[in-house]
Each structure stands twice: as C-alpha cells, then as structure tokens.
Short mmCIF file of C-alpha atoms in Angstrom, two decimals:
data_model
loop_
_atom_site.label_atom_id
_atom_site.label_comp_id
_atom_site.label_asym_id
_atom_site.label_seq_id
_atom_site.Cartn_x
_atom_site.Cartn_y
_atom_site.Cartn_z
CA MET O 15 -22.17 110.51 126.64
CA PRO O 16 -20.46 113.76 125.51
CA ASP O 17 -23.91 115.35 124.97
CA PHE O 18 -25.05 114.33 128.45
CA LEU O 19 -21.85 115.67 130.04
CA TYR O 20 -22.21 118.90 128.04
CA PHE O 21 -25.79 119.29 129.34
CA ILE O 22 -24.71 118.78 132.98
CA ASP O 23 -21.73 121.06 132.47
CA GLU O 24 -23.99 123.82 131.13
CA ILE O 25 -26.36 123.57 134.12
CA LEU O 26 -23.59 123.57 136.73
CA TRP O 27 -21.36 126.23 135.20
CA GLY O 28 -24.03 128.26 133.42
CA SER O 29 -25.64 129.31 136.69
CA VAL O 30 -25.03 127.29 139.87
CA MET O 31 -21.25 127.53 140.15
CA ILE O 32 -20.92 131.13 139.00
CA TYR O 33 -23.30 132.41 141.68
CA LEU O 34 -21.99 130.08 144.37
CA LEU O 35 -18.36 131.09 143.80
CA LEU O 36 -19.20 134.78 143.72
CA ALA O 37 -21.34 134.54 146.84
CA ALA O 38 -18.72 132.55 148.79
CA GLY O 39 -15.88 134.84 147.78
CA ILE O 40 -17.77 138.03 148.65
CA TRP O 41 -19.06 136.50 151.90
CA PHE O 42 -15.61 135.53 153.15
CA THR O 43 -14.11 138.81 152.01
CA PHE O 44 -16.48 140.66 154.35
CA ARG O 45 -16.48 138.05 157.14
CA THR O 46 -12.69 138.05 157.39
CA GLY O 47 -12.43 141.82 157.34
CA PHE O 48 -10.94 141.97 153.80
CA ILE O 49 -8.02 139.85 154.95
CA GLN O 50 -6.67 139.35 151.42
CA PHE O 51 -5.97 143.09 151.30
CA ARG O 52 -5.03 143.64 154.95
CA SER O 53 -2.40 140.89 154.87
CA LEU O 54 -0.60 142.20 151.77
CA ARG O 55 1.70 144.48 153.76
CA ARG O 56 2.95 141.48 155.74
CA LEU O 57 3.29 139.28 152.69
CA SER O 58 7.09 139.22 152.70
CA GLN O 59 7.15 138.42 156.42
CA ASN O 60 4.69 135.56 155.97
CA LEU O 61 6.76 134.11 153.14
CA LYS O 62 9.91 134.40 155.25
CA ASN O 63 8.18 132.63 158.14
CA SER O 64 7.05 129.90 155.76
CA LEU O 65 10.65 128.67 155.47
CA SER O 66 10.93 127.83 159.18
CA PRO O 67 10.82 124.05 159.83
CA GLN O 68 8.59 122.91 162.71
CA PRO O 69 8.01 119.47 164.20
CA GLY O 70 5.05 117.44 163.02
CA GLY O 71 4.66 118.63 159.46
CA LEU O 72 5.97 120.26 156.33
CA THR O 73 7.24 123.82 156.33
CA SER O 74 4.66 126.31 155.09
CA PHE O 75 6.85 126.91 152.04
CA GLN O 76 6.86 123.19 151.22
CA ALA O 77 3.07 123.12 151.61
CA LEU O 78 2.78 126.19 149.36
CA CYS O 79 5.01 124.65 146.66
CA THR O 80 3.12 121.36 146.93
CA SER O 81 -0.25 123.05 146.47
CA LEU O 82 1.15 125.20 143.66
CA ALA O 83 2.46 122.08 141.93
CA ALA O 84 -1.13 120.83 141.70
CA ARG O 85 -2.42 124.24 140.61
CA VAL O 86 0.36 124.91 138.10
CA SER O 87 -0.58 122.31 135.55
CA SER O 88 -1.49 121.97 131.91
CA GLY O 89 -4.55 124.05 132.77
CA ASN O 90 -2.27 127.07 133.05
CA LEU O 91 -1.41 126.63 129.38
CA ALA O 92 -4.04 124.53 127.62
CA GLY O 93 -6.88 125.71 129.88
CA VAL O 94 -6.09 129.38 129.31
CA ALA O 95 -5.99 128.88 125.55
CA LEU O 96 -9.32 127.01 125.64
CA ALA O 97 -10.87 129.75 127.80
CA ILE O 98 -9.85 132.40 125.26
CA SER O 99 -11.09 130.19 122.44
CA ALA O 100 -14.47 129.61 124.10
CA GLY O 101 -15.07 133.00 125.75
CA GLY O 102 -12.81 135.40 123.90
CA PRO O 103 -10.04 137.58 125.34
CA GLY O 104 -12.49 138.77 128.02
CA ALA O 105 -12.20 135.38 129.72
CA VAL O 106 -8.77 136.53 130.93
CA PHE O 107 -10.39 139.45 132.77
CA TRP O 108 -12.78 137.12 134.59
CA MET O 109 -9.90 134.80 135.48
CA TRP O 110 -8.31 137.80 137.18
CA VAL O 111 -11.56 138.44 139.06
CA THR O 112 -11.49 134.88 140.40
CA VAL O 113 -8.23 135.80 142.14
CA ILE O 114 -9.77 138.60 144.22
CA ILE O 115 -12.64 136.49 145.49
CA GLY O 116 -10.67 133.24 145.38
CA MET O 117 -8.06 134.51 147.83
CA ALA O 118 -10.70 134.96 150.53
CA THR O 119 -12.21 131.54 149.83
CA SER O 120 -8.75 129.95 149.88
CA PHE O 121 -8.00 131.61 153.21
CA ALA O 122 -11.20 130.17 154.68
CA GLU O 123 -10.70 126.58 153.55
CA CYS O 124 -6.95 126.45 154.30
CA SER O 125 -7.33 128.01 157.76
CA LEU O 126 -10.04 125.47 158.60
CA ALA O 127 -7.79 122.66 157.36
CA GLN O 128 -5.02 123.87 159.68
CA LEU O 129 -7.37 124.18 162.63
CA PHE O 130 -8.84 120.69 162.32
CA LYS O 131 -5.68 118.83 161.23
CA GLU O 132 -4.54 115.78 163.18
CA PRO O 133 -1.29 113.79 163.42
CA ASP O 134 -1.25 110.37 161.79
CA ARG O 135 0.50 107.25 163.09
CA GLU O 136 3.86 108.51 161.83
CA GLY O 137 3.47 111.95 163.41
CA GLN O 138 2.76 113.71 160.10
CA PHE O 139 -0.14 116.17 160.15
CA ARG O 140 -3.06 115.30 157.88
CA GLY O 141 -6.27 117.15 157.18
CA GLY O 142 -8.43 118.84 154.62
CA PRO O 143 -12.12 119.31 153.86
CA ALA O 144 -13.02 115.75 154.90
CA TRP O 145 -11.53 116.43 158.34
CA TYR O 146 -13.25 119.76 158.92
CA MET O 147 -16.51 118.28 157.71
CA ALA O 148 -16.13 115.44 160.22
CA ARG O 149 -14.75 117.46 163.17
CA GLY O 150 -16.13 120.92 162.57
CA LEU O 151 -19.59 119.96 161.34
CA GLY O 152 -19.84 116.51 162.92
CA MET O 153 -20.75 115.11 159.49
CA ARG O 154 -18.35 112.29 158.72
CA TRP O 155 -20.67 111.09 155.96
CA MET O 156 -20.14 114.40 154.20
CA GLY O 157 -16.37 114.00 154.57
CA VAL O 158 -16.57 110.51 153.06
CA LEU O 159 -18.65 111.82 150.15
CA PHE O 160 -16.14 114.59 149.50
CA SER O 161 -13.25 112.14 149.76
CA ILE O 162 -14.84 109.90 147.14
CA PHE O 163 -15.27 112.88 144.81
CA LEU O 164 -11.64 113.90 145.35
CA VAL O 165 -10.20 110.40 144.86
CA VAL O 166 -12.11 110.07 141.58
CA ALA O 167 -11.22 113.60 140.46
CA TYR O 168 -7.58 113.84 141.50
CA GLY O 169 -6.67 110.19 141.33
CA LEU O 170 -8.26 109.60 137.95
CA ILE O 171 -9.93 112.32 135.89
CA PHE O 172 -7.64 115.30 136.39
CA ASN O 173 -4.57 113.17 135.75
CA SER O 174 -6.02 112.15 132.41
CA VAL O 175 -6.36 115.87 131.59
CA GLN O 176 -2.66 116.39 132.30
CA ALA O 177 -1.65 113.37 130.23
CA ASN O 178 -3.88 114.48 127.38
CA SER O 179 -2.10 117.85 127.12
CA VAL O 180 1.36 116.25 127.32
CA ALA O 181 0.53 113.71 124.61
CA HIS O 182 -0.81 116.38 122.25
CA ALA O 183 2.16 118.67 122.91
CA LEU O 184 4.75 115.97 122.26
CA ARG O 185 2.93 114.75 119.15
CA PHE O 186 2.78 118.30 117.77
CA ALA O 187 6.41 119.12 118.57
CA PHE O 188 8.24 115.84 117.99
CA ASP O 189 5.65 113.52 116.37
CA CYS O 190 5.92 111.34 119.48
CA PRO O 191 3.25 108.60 119.71
CA GLU O 192 0.69 109.31 122.42
CA ILE O 193 1.17 105.91 124.05
CA LEU O 194 4.89 106.56 124.55
CA ALA O 195 4.23 109.99 126.04
CA GLY O 196 1.63 108.60 128.42
CA GLY O 197 3.83 105.65 129.40
CA ALA O 198 6.87 107.82 130.15
CA LEU O 199 4.76 110.23 132.21
CA ALA O 200 3.16 107.36 134.16
CA ILE O 201 6.52 105.75 135.02
CA ALA O 202 8.12 109.04 136.07
CA SER O 203 5.13 109.85 138.27
CA LEU O 204 5.07 106.43 139.93
CA LEU O 205 8.73 106.70 140.92
CA VAL O 206 7.99 109.87 142.89
CA MET O 207 4.56 108.89 144.25
CA VAL O 208 6.01 106.08 146.35
CA THR O 209 8.15 108.56 148.34
CA GLY O 210 5.06 109.83 150.14
CA ILE O 211 4.03 113.34 151.07
CA ARG O 212 7.38 114.32 152.61
CA GLY O 213 9.37 113.14 149.59
CA VAL O 214 7.03 114.89 147.17
CA ALA O 215 7.16 118.12 149.20
CA ARG O 216 10.98 118.11 149.26
CA LEU O 217 11.06 117.71 145.47
CA MET O 218 8.42 120.36 144.81
CA GLN O 219 10.09 123.05 146.90
CA TRP O 220 12.91 123.04 144.32
CA MET O 221 11.14 121.98 141.15
CA LEU O 222 8.10 124.28 141.30
CA PRO O 223 9.96 127.62 141.50
CA ALA O 224 12.35 126.57 138.73
CA MET O 225 9.74 125.49 136.19
CA ALA O 226 7.43 128.43 136.95
CA PHE O 227 10.30 130.87 136.50
CA LEU O 228 11.21 129.25 133.18
CA TRP O 229 7.73 129.75 131.74
CA VAL O 230 7.19 133.26 133.11
CA ALA O 231 10.64 134.38 131.93
CA ALA O 232 9.86 133.13 128.42
CA SER O 233 6.55 135.01 128.41
CA VAL O 234 8.20 138.22 129.66
CA ALA O 235 10.85 137.97 126.94
CA VAL O 236 8.22 137.44 124.23
CA THR O 237 6.09 140.29 125.60
CA ALA O 238 9.10 142.62 125.67
CA CYS O 239 9.72 141.90 121.99
CA HIS O 240 6.10 142.89 121.20
CA ILE O 241 5.67 145.63 123.80
CA GLU O 242 3.96 147.95 121.32
CA GLN O 243 0.99 145.55 121.14
CA LEU O 244 0.28 145.53 124.89
CA PRO O 245 -2.14 148.51 124.99
CA GLU O 246 -4.22 146.92 122.25
CA VAL O 247 -4.22 143.54 124.02
CA PHE O 248 -5.39 144.97 127.35
CA THR O 249 -8.07 147.05 125.62
CA LEU O 250 -9.27 143.91 123.86
CA ILE O 251 -9.43 142.00 127.15
CA VAL O 252 -11.59 144.64 128.84
CA LYS O 253 -13.92 145.19 125.88
CA SER O 254 -14.43 141.48 125.33
CA ALA O 255 -15.02 140.88 129.06
CA PHE O 256 -18.26 142.89 128.91
CA GLY O 257 -19.32 141.89 125.41
CA TRP O 258 -18.33 145.24 123.88
CA ARG O 259 -16.30 143.80 121.01
CA GLU O 260 -18.13 144.17 117.71
CA ALA O 261 -18.53 141.14 115.47
CA THR O 262 -17.33 142.95 112.36
CA ALA O 263 -14.64 142.55 109.76
CA GLY O 264 -14.61 138.81 110.24
CA ALA O 265 -13.90 139.07 114.00
CA MET O 266 -16.07 137.04 116.28
CA GLY O 267 -17.91 138.85 119.05
CA TYR O 268 -18.30 137.28 122.50
CA THR O 269 -21.07 137.86 125.02
CA LEU O 270 -20.58 138.70 128.68
CA SER O 271 -21.95 135.25 129.58
CA GLN O 272 -19.43 133.46 127.35
CA ALA O 273 -16.48 135.39 128.73
CA LEU O 274 -17.58 135.13 132.37
CA THR O 275 -18.35 131.40 132.22
CA ALA O 276 -15.12 130.49 130.42
CA GLY O 277 -13.05 132.71 132.71
CA PHE O 278 -14.53 131.32 135.92
CA GLN O 279 -14.25 127.72 134.74
CA ARG O 280 -10.60 127.94 133.80
CA GLY O 281 -9.71 130.34 136.62
CA MET O 282 -11.06 127.95 139.20
CA PHE O 283 -9.64 124.88 137.50
CA SER O 284 -6.26 126.60 137.63
CA ASN O 285 -6.14 128.24 141.09
CA GLU O 286 -8.51 125.66 142.69
CA ALA O 287 -9.87 128.17 145.24
CA GLY O 288 -12.99 126.70 146.80
CA MET O 289 -12.56 123.23 145.32
CA GLY O 290 -11.20 121.75 148.53
CA SER O 291 -7.96 120.44 147.06
CA THR O 292 -5.43 122.93 148.42
CA PRO O 293 -6.48 122.40 152.07
CA ASN O 294 -5.03 118.89 151.84
CA ALA O 295 -1.57 120.42 151.42
CA ALA O 296 -2.23 123.28 153.85
CA ALA O 297 -3.15 120.88 156.66
CA ALA O 298 0.15 119.02 156.27
CA ALA O 299 2.14 122.10 157.30
CA ALA O 300 3.32 123.01 160.78
CA SER O 301 2.75 126.73 160.35
CA TRP O 302 4.94 129.42 161.80
CA PRO O 303 3.73 131.55 163.45
CA PRO O 304 1.66 128.79 165.05
CA HIS O 305 -1.79 130.00 164.05
CA PRO O 306 -4.28 128.51 161.54
CA ALA O 307 -4.59 131.86 159.76
CA ALA O 308 -0.86 131.92 158.99
CA GLN O 309 -1.17 128.99 156.59
CA GLY O 310 -4.35 130.46 155.15
CA ILE O 311 -2.47 133.64 154.28
CA VAL O 312 0.47 131.76 152.76
CA GLN O 313 -1.91 129.73 150.57
CA MET O 314 -3.59 132.93 149.39
CA VAL O 315 -0.25 133.77 147.80
CA GLY O 316 -0.59 130.59 145.73
CA VAL O 317 -3.89 131.77 144.24
CA PHE O 318 -2.24 135.03 143.19
CA ILE O 319 0.88 133.40 141.73
CA ASP O 320 -1.08 130.78 139.83
CA THR O 321 -3.56 133.04 138.07
CA ILE O 322 -2.11 136.55 137.99
CA VAL O 323 1.44 135.45 137.22
CA ILE O 324 1.42 132.10 135.40
CA CYS O 325 -1.99 132.14 133.68
CA THR O 326 -1.41 135.72 132.57
CA ALA O 327 1.96 134.67 131.13
CA SER O 328 0.15 132.08 128.99
CA ALA O 329 -2.60 134.52 128.03
CA MET O 330 -0.09 137.11 126.82
CA ILE O 331 1.53 134.59 124.48
CA VAL O 332 -1.83 133.51 123.04
CA LEU O 333 -3.20 137.05 122.65
CA LEU O 334 -0.03 138.59 121.25
CA ALA O 335 -0.12 135.98 118.51
CA GLY O 336 -3.79 136.80 117.85
CA PRO O 337 -6.60 135.11 119.83
CA PRO O 338 -8.33 132.12 118.24
CA GLU O 339 -11.60 133.33 116.81
CA SER O 340 -13.74 130.28 117.47
CA HIS O 341 -13.82 127.18 119.60
CA SER O 342 -12.51 124.32 117.50
CA ASN O 343 -11.40 120.73 118.02
CA THR O 344 -7.79 121.85 118.20
CA ALA O 345 -6.18 120.84 121.49
CA GLY O 346 -5.68 123.75 123.84
CA ILE O 347 -1.99 123.03 124.23
CA GLN O 348 -1.54 123.12 120.46
CA LEU O 349 -3.04 126.62 120.42
CA VAL O 350 -0.29 127.71 122.82
CA GLN O 351 2.39 125.96 120.77
CA GLN O 352 1.18 127.53 117.54
CA ALA O 353 1.05 130.94 119.20
CA LEU O 354 4.66 130.68 120.37
CA ILE O 355 5.76 129.43 116.97
CA ASN O 356 4.13 132.48 115.36
CA LEU O 357 5.92 134.79 117.79
CA THR O 358 9.37 133.19 118.04
CA GLY O 359 9.85 130.45 115.48
CA SER O 360 9.71 126.65 115.27
CA TRP O 361 11.55 126.06 118.57
CA GLY O 362 8.45 127.28 120.42
CA ALA O 363 6.58 124.00 120.01
CA GLY O 364 9.33 121.98 121.68
CA PHE O 365 9.72 124.50 124.48
CA VAL O 366 6.00 124.40 125.29
CA ALA O 367 6.11 120.58 125.18
CA LEU O 368 8.92 120.58 127.77
CA ILE O 369 7.09 123.04 130.03
CA VAL O 370 3.79 121.19 129.87
CA PHE O 371 5.55 117.89 130.63
CA LEU O 372 7.08 119.41 133.79
CA PHE O 373 3.81 121.06 134.80
CA ALA O 374 1.81 117.88 134.23
CA PHE O 375 4.35 115.65 135.99
CA SER O 376 4.35 117.79 139.16
CA SER O 377 0.57 118.09 139.07
CA ILE O 378 -0.01 114.33 138.70
CA VAL O 379 2.31 113.55 141.60
CA VAL O 380 0.60 116.02 143.94
CA ASN O 381 -2.85 114.98 142.71
CA TYR O 382 -1.97 111.48 143.87
CA ILE O 383 -0.90 112.83 147.29
CA TYR O 384 -4.29 114.54 147.62
CA ALA O 385 -6.11 111.36 146.62
CA GLU O 386 -4.01 109.26 149.01
CA ASN O 387 -4.75 111.68 151.84
CA ASN O 388 -8.49 111.26 151.36
CA LEU O 389 -8.16 107.51 150.94
CA ILE O 390 -6.55 107.47 154.39
CA PHE O 391 -9.50 109.47 155.76
CA ILE O 392 -11.90 106.80 154.52
CA HIS O 393 -9.69 103.88 155.56
CA PRO O 394 -6.73 104.81 157.86
CA ASP O 395 -4.90 101.52 157.30
CA ALA O 396 -4.89 101.82 153.50
CA ARG O 397 -1.58 100.20 152.56
CA LYS O 398 -3.00 97.85 149.93
CA SER O 399 -5.47 100.46 148.75
CA ARG O 400 -2.61 102.90 148.12
CA TRP O 401 -1.05 100.51 145.61
CA VAL O 402 -4.43 100.09 143.91
CA LEU O 403 -4.70 103.87 143.74
CA ARG O 404 -1.16 104.19 142.33
CA ALA O 405 -1.98 101.63 139.65
CA GLY O 406 -5.20 103.52 138.86
CA VAL O 407 -3.30 106.81 138.53
CA ALA O 408 -0.76 105.24 136.16
CA LEU O 409 -3.53 103.62 134.10
CA MET O 410 -5.46 106.88 133.77
CA VAL O 411 -2.33 108.73 132.73
CA VAL O 412 -1.83 106.25 129.89
CA LEU O 413 -5.52 106.23 128.91
CA GLY O 414 -5.73 110.01 129.22
CA SER O 415 -3.08 110.42 126.58
CA LEU O 416 -5.39 108.55 124.17
CA LEU O 417 -8.79 110.09 125.05
CA SER O 418 -10.48 112.81 123.03
CA LEU O 419 -10.01 116.30 124.48
CA PRO O 420 -13.68 117.40 124.75
CA LEU O 421 -14.63 114.34 126.79
CA VAL O 422 -11.70 114.80 129.18
CA TRP O 423 -12.44 118.48 129.82
CA GLN O 424 -16.18 117.89 130.26
CA LEU O 425 -15.53 115.18 132.84
CA ALA O 426 -13.11 117.50 134.64
CA ASP O 427 -15.63 120.35 134.69
CA VAL O 428 -18.44 118.19 136.12
CA ILE O 429 -16.38 116.54 138.87
CA MET O 430 -14.80 119.90 139.73
CA ALA O 431 -18.26 121.41 140.23
CA LEU O 432 -19.42 118.52 142.45
CA MET O 433 -16.32 118.84 144.63
CA ALA O 434 -16.70 122.60 144.88
CA ILE O 435 -20.39 122.48 145.80
CA THR O 436 -19.68 120.03 148.63
CA ASN O 437 -16.69 121.98 149.93
CA LEU O 438 -18.27 125.43 149.64
CA THR O 439 -21.34 124.19 151.52
CA ALA O 440 -19.08 123.05 154.36
CA ILE O 441 -16.98 126.21 154.64
CA LEU O 442 -20.05 128.43 154.47
CA LEU O 443 -21.56 126.47 157.37
CA LEU O 444 -18.24 126.89 159.22
CA SER O 445 -17.93 130.60 158.42
CA PRO O 446 -18.35 131.66 162.10
CA ILE O 447 -15.16 129.72 162.88
CA VAL O 448 -13.39 131.28 159.90
CA MET O 449 -14.34 134.72 161.24
CA LEU O 450 -13.08 133.73 164.70
CA ILE O 451 -9.71 132.60 163.28
CA ALA O 452 -9.29 135.78 161.21
CA ARG O 453 -10.21 138.10 164.09
CA ASP O 454 -7.91 136.31 166.53
CA TYR O 455 -5.00 136.56 164.11
CA LEU O 456 -5.59 140.20 163.21
CA ARG O 457 -6.10 141.14 166.88
CA GLN O 458 -2.69 139.79 167.84
CA ARG O 459 -1.05 141.42 164.83
CA LYS O 460 -2.60 144.75 165.81
CA LEU O 461 -1.19 144.36 169.33
CA GLY O 462 2.25 143.85 167.81
CA ILE O 463 2.71 140.33 169.14
CA GLN O 464 3.42 137.09 167.31
CA PRO O 465 0.09 135.36 166.64
CA VAL O 466 -0.29 132.09 168.55
CA PHE O 467 -3.52 130.12 168.53
CA ASN O 468 -4.80 129.34 172.02
CA ALA O 469 -7.68 126.88 171.75
CA ALA O 470 -8.52 127.40 175.43
CA ARG O 471 -9.79 130.89 174.57
CA TYR O 472 -12.52 129.33 172.47
CA PRO O 473 -14.22 126.50 174.37
CA GLU O 474 -16.95 126.33 171.73
CA ILE O 475 -14.48 124.74 169.28
CA SER O 476 -11.70 123.33 171.48
CA ALA O 477 -13.53 120.01 171.90
CA GLN O 478 -13.65 119.56 168.13
CA ILE O 479 -9.89 120.00 167.66
CA ALA O 480 -7.77 116.85 167.41
CA PRO O 481 -5.54 116.08 170.41
CA GLY O 482 -1.89 116.81 169.66
CA SER O 483 -2.50 119.41 166.96
CA TRP O 484 -2.56 122.64 169.01
CA ASP O 485 -1.99 121.43 172.59
CA ASP O 486 1.72 122.14 173.06
CA LEU O 487 1.94 125.70 171.77
CA PRO O 488 3.11 128.67 173.82
CA ARG O 489 0.18 130.74 175.10
CA GLN O 490 -0.47 134.43 174.64
#
C-alpha cells in the first residue's frame, strides 16, 4: 500500500500538479489584472471592512480566521520541516512562490464562492466549490464528486495528519502515550464541533490571532538571538532552490526538481490555495462592501499570512538550527522540536507541543465544518449524517495518532491532488466570470465609489445566482 501511494503521489506531484498550479496561478493573475498586487494599497481598508457584521452570514474577519484556522495547522510546523528534509532549504523559496500565484487562485475560488452562495434553512449563507460547480457550470454531479473528495479528505484523512503530529510532539516532549493524546484531542474537538459554523467562527476569531502571534513571536525572538546567521540562511535558501548547492564536505545537494516539488506540496498543503477548501469559509461571510471580490481579497490575505508569516517562522527555526541533511523516518514535528531545543534549550520541545496541539485542534474543528458543509450539499437534511461524520472525525483523530507518518502524509498528498484537480478544472472553466467580478470591483474602486455587486448588470449570470443572496443590495 505505501509503495502504491508513493507511485501515485510521484505521478500527481511530479508533473501534473506542478504545471496545473503554475498555469492556474499565472492565468488568474493576468485575467484579474494582477489583482493581488493592485489590491495591496487597500489592504488595511479591506481588513477594517472585514470587521463589519452583516445579516445572513459571518463577518469577513470571522470567515478569514476560520479559513486560517484550517490553514494554520501542523503542516505549518511538521510540513515545513518535512519539506526542508525532502527538498532542502530551497523548498522554502518555492513555498514563497506558491504565495504569489496562490493569491490569484484564492481570489478566483473565493469570489466565485461568494457569488454563488445561498442561504440555508436557518438563514446562514453556505457555498463553496460544490455550489459554483452546480450553479455556475450546471454540473451538480461534479459538485457531488468534489464534496465526496472533501468529506473524505477533511473529515478523515487530514484530521489524522493533525493528530499524528500532536501525538508525536507530546510523546517527544512529555512521553505521553499516543492514545491519550489522540483521545484528548478528539474530545476537545467534539465539544466545539457541535456548536456549528457560527460557534466555531466566534471561537476562531479570538483563538487564531492569539496562537499565531505566540508562534511568530517565538520565532522572531529566536531569530533575533541568531541574527548574524540570517544572511547565510537566505543565501542557502536561494542556492538550494535552483540546485546550486554543492554536495561536498558531507553536505547533501538537492536538485531543482526536489526543491520545487517539496516546496509546492507543502506550500499548497499549508495555504490551500486552489484546493477548494477555503471557499467553504468564504461563502459563509456576508461581505462588506457587498461585492464578491471583497471576500476574495480578504481571503488572499490568508494565503500571505499562512505561508509568508507562519511557515517562514517555522522555516527560520529549522534552518537556524541547521537543516536536516536527508529525509528520514523522524516525524516532521520532532525535527522542529529538536531544532528549537538546539537553539533555546530543553523547554523548546514542550513549547512546540503546546503550539502544535492548538494548531491541530483549530484545524480539526474547521476541517469538520468544511466536511459538514459539503455533506449538506449532498443531502440538505443531514442531521443524522452529521453525527456519523462527527463520530468519524473523532475516530480518525484517535487512529491518526497511532498511524505511521509516511502513510498519513502520502494519503494526504493524493487526496489533496484529487481535490485540487477537480476544483482547478471548475474555476478555470468559470474564469470569464472571475474576470467579470474583478473588473466590476476595480471599475467601481477607480470611480471612487463603494463597490456594490448589481447582478442585474450581468444577465448572463443573474439566472444562476441563488435567490436571496444578492437581491436586496443597494444599487450603483
């Protein structure tokens, strides 16, 4: 089984996914008029607007924190360490590249999710790739297929990845049995899952900023204590990214292919741009200003924060301690713990264990919300199915703490690729609508007026939009 998964993983990530992600990111960068760069000057205003509560959904800030809670996971620690182990320090460079192209892809998928969202029976907006596949493309079967992939990935496999990292971290730091770590994480997650999307969003808007700040502040402090090493670290990242590092003096050289593949895998697993997960949170927001592009721009911020800020914080700790020279069976999270121990002392292992527990807990809870959302797409009256899903999540958290690391990561890579291929196919087919949304938003900004989406201006798509989602807005 591991050999078969490794073979599939090599095919998908060795060629298909790399080219597809690059093509999609470059395509949407041009089609949206370089919106990830043009919107930077209004970044503070968009974040300020994201705090405004509106009827029918979460605030944009709550949606951003919810999506970030799924992104900011053990992958930001263990995944970064594994990427450096597998592809060398150059993998960090290619993770940074995924941000530039990923922001445009994230804008496309999150704007589409906002456009094609619909209110549920309780008045809460719901949407995501399954909805824009069904409404925008008229392919409900494609939405069902994507929903199945997402329920399996986010309800089961990815949660086992989170539990695996927590179990290894707690065992390394406190010699805590894996079954106890998995059980505690499963119980804590279940208690929050039952509060639904609104309850989870309210918790994440406070928890996410606090735990992210804690990790980044620790990395900044460690980096400041070793500031003289920074030029060497950045030089190493760039040289290794293009395969320029010589394999001499016992140091392992890495090829461009190794660095690029490892960087793209972990960069995408972390920031999730193009996977189709983040749109599930984006659609739940009632954006202000009331325009689909507004939520797309806010969610672009999440891609930047996740990879440039948090993943880089992890990378600095690993690289300052000396990058691992070969890919071993050591758990990725233990590489981070050992690095912090080398830099600060024995307390580092416990600190990393605490951080990864918080990251994994928030990620598991939001992963469940994503899975529940897509379960509702398949079967709107899914009350009994939700409890089956919750039980499945808890079971996979416990089992994930006991599974071997290579198997867990290989499963995650394969299911991530299948989700991304389905979602990227849909948003590329819907790229004319993405271009329409971006142009409409930028046109109103250029005129100096508050962007408001008027579906009546675009009869070619107004019939596809759900009643009650954009009907009652003021017109420009």
